[in-house]
N, CA and C atoms as an extended XYZ file, in Angstrom:
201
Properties=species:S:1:pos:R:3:atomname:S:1:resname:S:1:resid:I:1 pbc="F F F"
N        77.919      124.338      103.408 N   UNK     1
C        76.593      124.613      102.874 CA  UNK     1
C        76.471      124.018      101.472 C   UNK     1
N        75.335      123.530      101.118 N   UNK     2
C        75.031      123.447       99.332 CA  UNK     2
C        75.920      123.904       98.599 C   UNK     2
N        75.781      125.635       98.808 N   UNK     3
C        76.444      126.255       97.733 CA  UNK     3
C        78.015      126.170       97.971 C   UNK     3
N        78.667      126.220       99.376 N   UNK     4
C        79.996      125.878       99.382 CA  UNK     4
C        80.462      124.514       98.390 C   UNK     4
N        79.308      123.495       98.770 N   UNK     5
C        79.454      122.489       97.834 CA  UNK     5
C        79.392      121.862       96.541 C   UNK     5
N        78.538      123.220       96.018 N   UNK     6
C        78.345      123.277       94.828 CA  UNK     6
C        79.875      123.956       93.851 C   UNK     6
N        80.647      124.873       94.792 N   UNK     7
C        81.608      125.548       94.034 CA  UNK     7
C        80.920      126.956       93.843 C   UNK     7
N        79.809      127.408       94.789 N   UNK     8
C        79.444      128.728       94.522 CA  UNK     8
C        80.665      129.883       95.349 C   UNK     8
N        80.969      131.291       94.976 N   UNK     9
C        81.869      132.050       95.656 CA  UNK     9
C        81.012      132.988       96.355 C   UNK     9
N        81.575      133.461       97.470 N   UNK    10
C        80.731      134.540       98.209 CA  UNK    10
C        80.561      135.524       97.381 C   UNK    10
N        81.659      136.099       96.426 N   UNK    11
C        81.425      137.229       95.660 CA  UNK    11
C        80.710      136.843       94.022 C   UNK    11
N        80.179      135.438       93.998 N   UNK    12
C        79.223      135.260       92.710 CA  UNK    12
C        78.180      136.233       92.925 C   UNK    12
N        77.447      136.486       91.930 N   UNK    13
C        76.602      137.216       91.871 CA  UNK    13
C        75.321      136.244       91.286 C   UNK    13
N        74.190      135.628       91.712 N   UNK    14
C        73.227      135.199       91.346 CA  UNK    14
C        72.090      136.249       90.244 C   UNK    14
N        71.800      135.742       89.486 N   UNK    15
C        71.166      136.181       88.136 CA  UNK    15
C        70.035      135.514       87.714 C   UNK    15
N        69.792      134.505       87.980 N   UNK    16
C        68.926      133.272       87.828 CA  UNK    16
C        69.031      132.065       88.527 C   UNK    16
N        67.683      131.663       88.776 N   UNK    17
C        67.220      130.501       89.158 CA  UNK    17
C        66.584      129.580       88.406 C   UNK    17
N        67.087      128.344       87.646 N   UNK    18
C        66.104      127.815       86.515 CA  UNK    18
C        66.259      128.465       85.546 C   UNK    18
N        64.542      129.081       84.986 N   UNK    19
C        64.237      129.514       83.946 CA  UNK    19
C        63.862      131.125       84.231 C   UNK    19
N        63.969      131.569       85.976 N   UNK    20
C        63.853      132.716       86.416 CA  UNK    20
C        64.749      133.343       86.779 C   UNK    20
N        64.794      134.963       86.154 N   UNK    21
C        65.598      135.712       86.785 CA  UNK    21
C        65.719      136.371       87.961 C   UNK    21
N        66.857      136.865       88.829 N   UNK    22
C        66.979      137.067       90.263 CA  UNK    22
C        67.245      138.567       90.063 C   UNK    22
N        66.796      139.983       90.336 N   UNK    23
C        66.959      140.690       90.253 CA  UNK    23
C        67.640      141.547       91.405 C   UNK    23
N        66.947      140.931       92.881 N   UNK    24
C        66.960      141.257       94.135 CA  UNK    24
C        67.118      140.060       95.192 C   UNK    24
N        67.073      140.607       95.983 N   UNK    25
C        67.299      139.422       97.521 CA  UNK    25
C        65.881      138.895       97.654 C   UNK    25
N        64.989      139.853       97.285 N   UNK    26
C        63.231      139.677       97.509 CA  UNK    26
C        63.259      138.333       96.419 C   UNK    26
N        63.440      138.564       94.928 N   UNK    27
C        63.373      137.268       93.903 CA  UNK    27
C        64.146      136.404       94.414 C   UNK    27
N        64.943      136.260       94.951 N   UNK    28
C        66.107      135.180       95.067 CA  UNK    28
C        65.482      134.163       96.196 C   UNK    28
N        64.605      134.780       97.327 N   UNK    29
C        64.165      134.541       98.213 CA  UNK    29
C        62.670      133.511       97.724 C   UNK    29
N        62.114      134.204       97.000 N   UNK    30
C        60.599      134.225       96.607 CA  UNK    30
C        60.945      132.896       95.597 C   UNK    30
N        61.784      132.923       94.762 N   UNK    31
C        61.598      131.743       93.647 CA  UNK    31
C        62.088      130.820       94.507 C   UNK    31
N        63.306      130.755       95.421 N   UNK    32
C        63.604      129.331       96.422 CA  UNK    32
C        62.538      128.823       97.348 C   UNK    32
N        61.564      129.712       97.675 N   UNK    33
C        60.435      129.054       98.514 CA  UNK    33
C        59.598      128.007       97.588 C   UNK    33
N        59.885      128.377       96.457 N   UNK    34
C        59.127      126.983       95.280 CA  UNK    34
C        59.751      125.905       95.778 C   UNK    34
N        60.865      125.750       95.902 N   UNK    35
C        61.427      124.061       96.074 CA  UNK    35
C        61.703      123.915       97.338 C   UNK    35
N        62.082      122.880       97.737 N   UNK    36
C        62.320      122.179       98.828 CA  UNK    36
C        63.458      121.289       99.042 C   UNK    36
N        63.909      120.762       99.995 N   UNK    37
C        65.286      120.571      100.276 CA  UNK    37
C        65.308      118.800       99.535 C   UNK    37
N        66.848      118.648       98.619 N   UNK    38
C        66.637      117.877       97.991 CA  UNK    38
C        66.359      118.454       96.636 C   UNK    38
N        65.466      119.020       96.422 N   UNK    39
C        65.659      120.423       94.659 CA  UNK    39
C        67.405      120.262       94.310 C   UNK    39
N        67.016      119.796       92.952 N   UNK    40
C        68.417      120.679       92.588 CA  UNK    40
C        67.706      121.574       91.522 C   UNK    40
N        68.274      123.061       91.816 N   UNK    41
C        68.296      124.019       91.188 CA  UNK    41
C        69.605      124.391       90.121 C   UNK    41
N        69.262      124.979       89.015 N   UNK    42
C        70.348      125.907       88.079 CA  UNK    42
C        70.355      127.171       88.572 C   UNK    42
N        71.401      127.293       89.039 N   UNK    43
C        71.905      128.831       89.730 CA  UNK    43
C        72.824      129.199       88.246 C   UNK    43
N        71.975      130.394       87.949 N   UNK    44
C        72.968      131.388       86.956 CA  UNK    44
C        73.649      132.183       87.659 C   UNK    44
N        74.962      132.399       87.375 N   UNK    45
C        75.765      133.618       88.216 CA  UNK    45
C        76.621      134.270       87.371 C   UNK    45
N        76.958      135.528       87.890 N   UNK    46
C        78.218      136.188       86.950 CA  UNK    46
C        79.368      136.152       88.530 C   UNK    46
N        80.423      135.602       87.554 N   UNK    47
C        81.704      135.351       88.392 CA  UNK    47
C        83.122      136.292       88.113 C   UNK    47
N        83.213      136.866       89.310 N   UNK    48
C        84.398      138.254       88.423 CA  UNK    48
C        83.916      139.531       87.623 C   UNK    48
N        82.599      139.617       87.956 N   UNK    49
C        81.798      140.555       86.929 CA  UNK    49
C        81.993      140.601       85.625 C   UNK    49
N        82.504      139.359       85.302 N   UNK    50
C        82.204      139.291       83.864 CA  UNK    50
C        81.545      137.702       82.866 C   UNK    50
N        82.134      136.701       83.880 N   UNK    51
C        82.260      135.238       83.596 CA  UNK    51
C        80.226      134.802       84.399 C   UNK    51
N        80.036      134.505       83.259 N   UNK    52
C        78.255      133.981       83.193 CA  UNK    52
C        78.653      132.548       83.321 C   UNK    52
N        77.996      131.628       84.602 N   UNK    53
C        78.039      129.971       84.625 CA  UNK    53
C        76.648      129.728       84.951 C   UNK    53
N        76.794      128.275       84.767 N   UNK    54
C        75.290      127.957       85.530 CA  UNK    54
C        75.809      126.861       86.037 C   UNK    54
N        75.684      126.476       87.505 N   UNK    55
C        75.957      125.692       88.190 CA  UNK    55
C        74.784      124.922       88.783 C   UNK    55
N        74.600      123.523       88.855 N   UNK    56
C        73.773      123.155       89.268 CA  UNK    56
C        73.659      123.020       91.075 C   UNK    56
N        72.809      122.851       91.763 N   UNK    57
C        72.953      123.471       93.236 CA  UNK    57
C        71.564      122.122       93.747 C   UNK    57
N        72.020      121.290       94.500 N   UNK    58
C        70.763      120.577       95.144 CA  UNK    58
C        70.406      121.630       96.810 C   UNK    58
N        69.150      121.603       97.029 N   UNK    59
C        69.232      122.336       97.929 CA  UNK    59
C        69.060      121.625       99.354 C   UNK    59
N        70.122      122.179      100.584 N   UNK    60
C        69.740      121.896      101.798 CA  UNK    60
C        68.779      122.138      102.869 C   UNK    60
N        68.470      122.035      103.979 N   UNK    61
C        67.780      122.405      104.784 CA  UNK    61
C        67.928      123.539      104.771 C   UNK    61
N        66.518      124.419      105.259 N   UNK    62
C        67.067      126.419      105.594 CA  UNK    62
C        67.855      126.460      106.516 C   UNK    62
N        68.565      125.623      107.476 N   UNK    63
C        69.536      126.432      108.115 CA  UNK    63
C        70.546      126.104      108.210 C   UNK    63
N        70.939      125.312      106.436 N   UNK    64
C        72.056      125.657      105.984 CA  UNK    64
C        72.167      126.306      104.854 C   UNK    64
N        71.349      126.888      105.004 N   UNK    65
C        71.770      128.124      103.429 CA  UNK    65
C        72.392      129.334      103.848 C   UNK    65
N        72.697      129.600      102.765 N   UNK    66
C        73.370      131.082      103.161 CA  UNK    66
C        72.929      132.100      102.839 C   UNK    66
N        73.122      133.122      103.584 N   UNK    67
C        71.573      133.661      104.283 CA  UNK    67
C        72.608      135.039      103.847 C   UNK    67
């Protein structure tokens, strides 16, 4: 997937998108319907519950995201 390819972990925790914050599955959902496949997005995450990155993320088709 993208995010496998990006270096994202199953147990990251997403925090932001861009310049928006992700509070829920509902935001996380709602701000990715803005872009389209080919987007690269800044995924903010906390890694280890403590380590803040921002990784950049181009995005794939929906049915390879991880869902």
């Amino acid at each position: 997937s993208p995010a496998q390819a990006a270096g994202i972990k199953v147990t990251d925790l997403v925090i932001g998108i861009n310049d928006e914050n992700v509070y829920n599955m509902n935001d996380l959902t709602t701000i990715l319907s803005k872009y389209k496949p080919g987007d690269t997005i800044q995924l903010k995450i906390v890694r280890d519950e403590k380590n803040e990155m921002i990784i950049p993320v181009t995005l794939g088709n929906k049915g390879n995201q991880v869902k």
